[in-house]
XYZ file of N, CA, C and O in Angstrom:
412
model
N -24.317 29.059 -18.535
C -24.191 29.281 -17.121
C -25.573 29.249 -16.466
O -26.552 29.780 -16.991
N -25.604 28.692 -15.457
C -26.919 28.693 -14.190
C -27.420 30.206 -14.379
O -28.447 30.368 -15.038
N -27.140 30.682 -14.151
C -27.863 32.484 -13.820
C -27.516 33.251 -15.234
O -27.976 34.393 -15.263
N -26.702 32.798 -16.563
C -26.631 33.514 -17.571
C -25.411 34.435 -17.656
O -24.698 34.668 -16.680
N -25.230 34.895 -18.754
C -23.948 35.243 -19.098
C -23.755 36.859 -18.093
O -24.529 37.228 -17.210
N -22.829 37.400 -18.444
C -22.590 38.391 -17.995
C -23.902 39.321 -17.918
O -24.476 39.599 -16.865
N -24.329 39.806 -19.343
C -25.280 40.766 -19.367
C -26.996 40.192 -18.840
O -28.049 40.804 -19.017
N -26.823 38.991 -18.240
C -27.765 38.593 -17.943
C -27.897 38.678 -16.009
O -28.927 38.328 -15.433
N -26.865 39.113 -15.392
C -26.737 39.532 -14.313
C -26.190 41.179 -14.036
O -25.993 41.552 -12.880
N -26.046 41.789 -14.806
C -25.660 42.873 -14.941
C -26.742 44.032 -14.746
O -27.708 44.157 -15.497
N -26.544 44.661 -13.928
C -27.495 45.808 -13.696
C -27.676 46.915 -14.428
O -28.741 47.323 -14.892
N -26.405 47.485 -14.537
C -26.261 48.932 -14.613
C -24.604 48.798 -15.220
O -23.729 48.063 -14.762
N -24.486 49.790 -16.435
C -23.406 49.922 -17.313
C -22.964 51.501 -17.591
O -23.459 52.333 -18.350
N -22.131 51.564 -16.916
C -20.993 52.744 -16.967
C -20.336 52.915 -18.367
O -19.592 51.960 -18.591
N -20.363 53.704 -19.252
C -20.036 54.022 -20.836
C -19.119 55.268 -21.062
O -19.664 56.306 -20.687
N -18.072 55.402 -21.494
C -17.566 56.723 -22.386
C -17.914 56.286 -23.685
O -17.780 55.156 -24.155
N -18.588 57.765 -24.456
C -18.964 57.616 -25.398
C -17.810 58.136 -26.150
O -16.729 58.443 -25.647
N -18.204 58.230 -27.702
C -17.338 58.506 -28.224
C -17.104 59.841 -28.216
O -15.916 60.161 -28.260
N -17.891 60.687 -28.172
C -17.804 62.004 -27.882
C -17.613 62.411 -26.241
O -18.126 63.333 -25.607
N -16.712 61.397 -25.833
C -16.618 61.512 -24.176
C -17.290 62.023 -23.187
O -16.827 62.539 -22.170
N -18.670 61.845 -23.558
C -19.412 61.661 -22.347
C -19.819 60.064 -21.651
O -19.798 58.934 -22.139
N -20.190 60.594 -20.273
C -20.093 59.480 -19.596
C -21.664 59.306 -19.418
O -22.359 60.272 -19.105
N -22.153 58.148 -19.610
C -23.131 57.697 -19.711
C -23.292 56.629 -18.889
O -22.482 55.723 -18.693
N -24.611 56.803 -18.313
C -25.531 54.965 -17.373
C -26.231 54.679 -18.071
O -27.027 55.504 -18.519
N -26.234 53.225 -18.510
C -27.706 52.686 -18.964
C -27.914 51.450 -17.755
O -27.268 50.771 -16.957
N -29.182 51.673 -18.203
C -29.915 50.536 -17.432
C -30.872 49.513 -17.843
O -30.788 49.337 -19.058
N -31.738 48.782 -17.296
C -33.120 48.558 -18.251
C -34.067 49.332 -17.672
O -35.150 49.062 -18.191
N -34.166 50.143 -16.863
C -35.705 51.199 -17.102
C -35.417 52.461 -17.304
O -35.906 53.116 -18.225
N -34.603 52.903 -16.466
C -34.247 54.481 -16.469
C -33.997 55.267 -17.255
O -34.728 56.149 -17.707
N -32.748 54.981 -17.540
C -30.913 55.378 -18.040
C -31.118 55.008 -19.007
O -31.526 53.902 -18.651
N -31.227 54.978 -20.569
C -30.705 54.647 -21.834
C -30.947 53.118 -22.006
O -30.278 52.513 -22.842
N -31.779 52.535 -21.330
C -32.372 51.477 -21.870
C -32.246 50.547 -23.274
O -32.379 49.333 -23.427
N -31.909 51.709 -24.309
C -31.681 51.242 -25.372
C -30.405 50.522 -25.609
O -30.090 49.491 -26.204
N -29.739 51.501 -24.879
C -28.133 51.344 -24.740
C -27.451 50.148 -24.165
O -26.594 49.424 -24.672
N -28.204 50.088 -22.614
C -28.286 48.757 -22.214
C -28.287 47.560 -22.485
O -27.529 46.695 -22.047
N -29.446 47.417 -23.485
C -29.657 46.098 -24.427
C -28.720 45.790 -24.941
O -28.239 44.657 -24.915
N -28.038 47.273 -25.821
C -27.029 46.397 -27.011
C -26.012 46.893 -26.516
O -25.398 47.586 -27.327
N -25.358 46.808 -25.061
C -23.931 47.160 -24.752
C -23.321 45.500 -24.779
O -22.119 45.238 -24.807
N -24.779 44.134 -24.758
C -23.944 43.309 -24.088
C -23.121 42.306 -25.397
O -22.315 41.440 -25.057
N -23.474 42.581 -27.033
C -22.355 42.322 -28.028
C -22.576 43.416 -28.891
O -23.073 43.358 -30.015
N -22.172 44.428 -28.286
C -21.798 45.891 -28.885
C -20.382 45.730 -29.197
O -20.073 46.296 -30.246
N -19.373 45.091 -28.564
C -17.935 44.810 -28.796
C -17.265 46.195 -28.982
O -16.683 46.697 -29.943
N -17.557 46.657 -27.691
C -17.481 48.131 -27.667
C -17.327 49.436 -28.895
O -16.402 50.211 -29.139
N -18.509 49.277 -29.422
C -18.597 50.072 -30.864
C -20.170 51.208 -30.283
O -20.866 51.705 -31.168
N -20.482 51.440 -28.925
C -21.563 52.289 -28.099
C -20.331 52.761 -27.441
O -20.607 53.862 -26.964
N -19.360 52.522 -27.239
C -18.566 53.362 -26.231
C -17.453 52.208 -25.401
O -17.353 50.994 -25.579
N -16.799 52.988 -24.580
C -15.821 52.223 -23.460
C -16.664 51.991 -22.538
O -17.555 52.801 -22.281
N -16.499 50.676 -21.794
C -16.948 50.702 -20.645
C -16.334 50.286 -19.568
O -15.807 49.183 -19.424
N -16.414 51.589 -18.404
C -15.880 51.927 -17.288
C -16.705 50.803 -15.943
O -15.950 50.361 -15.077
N -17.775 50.537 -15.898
C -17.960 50.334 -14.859
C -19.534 49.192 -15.127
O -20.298 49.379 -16.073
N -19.706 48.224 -14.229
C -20.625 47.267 -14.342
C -21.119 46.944 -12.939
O -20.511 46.190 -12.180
N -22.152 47.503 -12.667
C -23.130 47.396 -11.530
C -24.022 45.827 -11.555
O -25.170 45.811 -11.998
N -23.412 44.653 -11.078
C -23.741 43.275 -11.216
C -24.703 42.884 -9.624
O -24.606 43.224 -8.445
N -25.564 42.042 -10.386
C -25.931 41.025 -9.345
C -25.554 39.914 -8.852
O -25.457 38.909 -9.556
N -25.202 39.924 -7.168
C -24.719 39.266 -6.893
C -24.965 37.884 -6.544
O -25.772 37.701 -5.633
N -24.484 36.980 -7.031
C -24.979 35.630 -6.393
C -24.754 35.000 -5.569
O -23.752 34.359 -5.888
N -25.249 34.587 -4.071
C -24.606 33.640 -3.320
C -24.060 32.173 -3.604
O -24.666 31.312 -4.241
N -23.135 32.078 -3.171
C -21.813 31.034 -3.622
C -21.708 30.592 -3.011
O -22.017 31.162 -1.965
N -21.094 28.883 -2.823
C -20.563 28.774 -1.756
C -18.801 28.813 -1.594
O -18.133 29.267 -2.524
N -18.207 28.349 -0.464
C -17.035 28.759 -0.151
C -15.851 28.164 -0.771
O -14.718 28.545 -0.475
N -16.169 26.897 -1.940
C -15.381 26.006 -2.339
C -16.325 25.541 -3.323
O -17.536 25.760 -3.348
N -15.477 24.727 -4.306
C -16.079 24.281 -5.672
C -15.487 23.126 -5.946
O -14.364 23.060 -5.446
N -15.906 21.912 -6.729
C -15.374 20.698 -7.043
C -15.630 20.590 -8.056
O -16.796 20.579 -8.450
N -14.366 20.447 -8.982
C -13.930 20.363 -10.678
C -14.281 19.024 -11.264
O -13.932 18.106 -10.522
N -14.759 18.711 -12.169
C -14.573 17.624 -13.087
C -14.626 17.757 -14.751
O -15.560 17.688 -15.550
N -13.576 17.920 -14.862
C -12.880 17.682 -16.369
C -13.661 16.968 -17.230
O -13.437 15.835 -16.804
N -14.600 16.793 -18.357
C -14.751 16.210 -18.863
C -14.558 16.483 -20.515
O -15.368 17.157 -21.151
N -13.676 16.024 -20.960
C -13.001 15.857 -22.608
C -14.143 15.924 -23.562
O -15.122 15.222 -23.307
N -14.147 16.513 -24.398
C -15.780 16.152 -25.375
C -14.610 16.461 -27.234
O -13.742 17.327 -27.347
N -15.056 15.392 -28.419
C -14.107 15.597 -28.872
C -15.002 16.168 -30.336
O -14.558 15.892 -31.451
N -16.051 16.831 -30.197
C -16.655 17.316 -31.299
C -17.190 18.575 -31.307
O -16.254 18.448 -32.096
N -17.667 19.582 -31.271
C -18.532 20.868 -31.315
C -20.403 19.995 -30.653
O -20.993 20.127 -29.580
N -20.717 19.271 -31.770
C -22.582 18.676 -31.067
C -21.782 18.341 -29.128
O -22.042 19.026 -28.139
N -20.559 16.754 -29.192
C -21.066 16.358 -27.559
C -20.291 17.616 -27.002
O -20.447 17.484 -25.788
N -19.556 18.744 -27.192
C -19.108 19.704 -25.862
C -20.576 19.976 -25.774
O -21.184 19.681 -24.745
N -21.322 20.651 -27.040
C -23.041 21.369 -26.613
C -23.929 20.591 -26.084
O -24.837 21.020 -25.373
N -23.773 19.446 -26.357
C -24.841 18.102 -25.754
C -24.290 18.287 -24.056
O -25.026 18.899 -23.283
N -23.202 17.819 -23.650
C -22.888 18.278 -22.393
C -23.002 19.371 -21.838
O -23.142 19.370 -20.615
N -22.985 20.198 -22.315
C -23.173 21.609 -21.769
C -24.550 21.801 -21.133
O -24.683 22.276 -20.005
N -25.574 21.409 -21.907
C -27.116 21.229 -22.298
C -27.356 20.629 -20.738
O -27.848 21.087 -19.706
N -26.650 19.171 -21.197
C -27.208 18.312 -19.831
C -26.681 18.706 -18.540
O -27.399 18.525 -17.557
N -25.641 19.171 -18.414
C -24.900 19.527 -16.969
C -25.216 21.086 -16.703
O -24.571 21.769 -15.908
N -26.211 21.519 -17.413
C -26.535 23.482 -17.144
C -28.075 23.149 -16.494
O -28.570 23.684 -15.501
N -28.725 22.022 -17.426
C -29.901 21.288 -16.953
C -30.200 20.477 -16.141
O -31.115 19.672 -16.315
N -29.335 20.550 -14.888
C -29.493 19.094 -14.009
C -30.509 20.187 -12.579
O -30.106 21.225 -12.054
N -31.352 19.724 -12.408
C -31.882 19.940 -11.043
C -30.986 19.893 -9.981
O -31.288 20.670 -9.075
N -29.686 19.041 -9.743
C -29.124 19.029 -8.549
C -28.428 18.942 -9.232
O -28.522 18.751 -10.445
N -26.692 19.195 -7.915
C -25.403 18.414 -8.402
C -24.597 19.441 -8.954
O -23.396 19.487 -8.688
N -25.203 20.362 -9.782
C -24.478 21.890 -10.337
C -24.614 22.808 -10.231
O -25.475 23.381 -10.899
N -23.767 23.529 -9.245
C -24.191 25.414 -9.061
C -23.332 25.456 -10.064
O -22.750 26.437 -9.602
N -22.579 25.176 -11.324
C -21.493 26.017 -12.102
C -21.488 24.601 -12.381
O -21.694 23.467 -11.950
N -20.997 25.597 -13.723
C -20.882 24.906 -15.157
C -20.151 25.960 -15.966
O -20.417 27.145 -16.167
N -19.180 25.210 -16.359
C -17.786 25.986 -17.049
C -18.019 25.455 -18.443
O -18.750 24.471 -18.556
N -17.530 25.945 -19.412
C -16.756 24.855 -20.834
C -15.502 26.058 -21.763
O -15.667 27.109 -22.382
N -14.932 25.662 -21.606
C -13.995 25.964 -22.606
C -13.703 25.312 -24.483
O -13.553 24.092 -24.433
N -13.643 25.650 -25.412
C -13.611 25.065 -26.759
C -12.180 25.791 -26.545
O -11.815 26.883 -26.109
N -11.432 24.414 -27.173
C -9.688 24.496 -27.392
C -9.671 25.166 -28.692
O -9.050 26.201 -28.932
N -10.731 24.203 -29.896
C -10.989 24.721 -31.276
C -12.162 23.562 -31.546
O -12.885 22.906 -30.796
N -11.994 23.638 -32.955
C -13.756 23.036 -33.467
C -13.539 21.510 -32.659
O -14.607 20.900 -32.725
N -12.887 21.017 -32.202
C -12.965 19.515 -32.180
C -12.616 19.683 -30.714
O -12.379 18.506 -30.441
N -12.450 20.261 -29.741
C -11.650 19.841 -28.816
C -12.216 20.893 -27.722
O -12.051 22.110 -27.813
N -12.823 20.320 -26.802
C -13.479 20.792 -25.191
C -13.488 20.016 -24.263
O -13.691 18.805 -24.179
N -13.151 21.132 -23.255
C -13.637 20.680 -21.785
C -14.616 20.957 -20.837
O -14.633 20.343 -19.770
């Protein structure tokens, strides 16, 4: 993605721990540590309640183009080139069906 995955726009992370307290992390403040590894923790730091994100301006409409890729290298080769274009892409999607098969 243009701006990065979830935890790469993500501010601030709302947690029940396992001992049910409720916890903020952040990156300076708040549990910092926690922060880092909430984003493939696969919730094994706690539940999480709440995600304080940055927002990106968008615009009001989007235009799709499908493109089929029938291996694991060209979906990543495409991915690569259409995440890397100077113009032409605010968004960039891909889905893997399974090892052979993306859009």
């Amino acid at each position: 993605h243009k701006y990065g995955l979830l935890h790469h726009i993500a501010l601030e992370y709302e947690l029940v721990t396992a001992d049910g307290q409720v916890i903020i992390a952040d990156q300076d403040k708040n549990n910092p540590d926690v922060y880092y590894a909430t984003a493939f923790s696969y919730g094994t730091l706690g539940f999480l309640t709440a995600v304080k994100l940055r927002i990106i301006p968008y615009k009001p409409y989007i235009k799709l183009t499908y493109r089929p890729t029938f291996t694991t290298n060209d979906a990543m080769r495409l991915m690569e080139r259409e995440t890397n274009k100077g113009v032409g892409n605010d968004s960039v999607e891909g889905i893997m069906f399974n090892m052979n098969e993306a859009v």
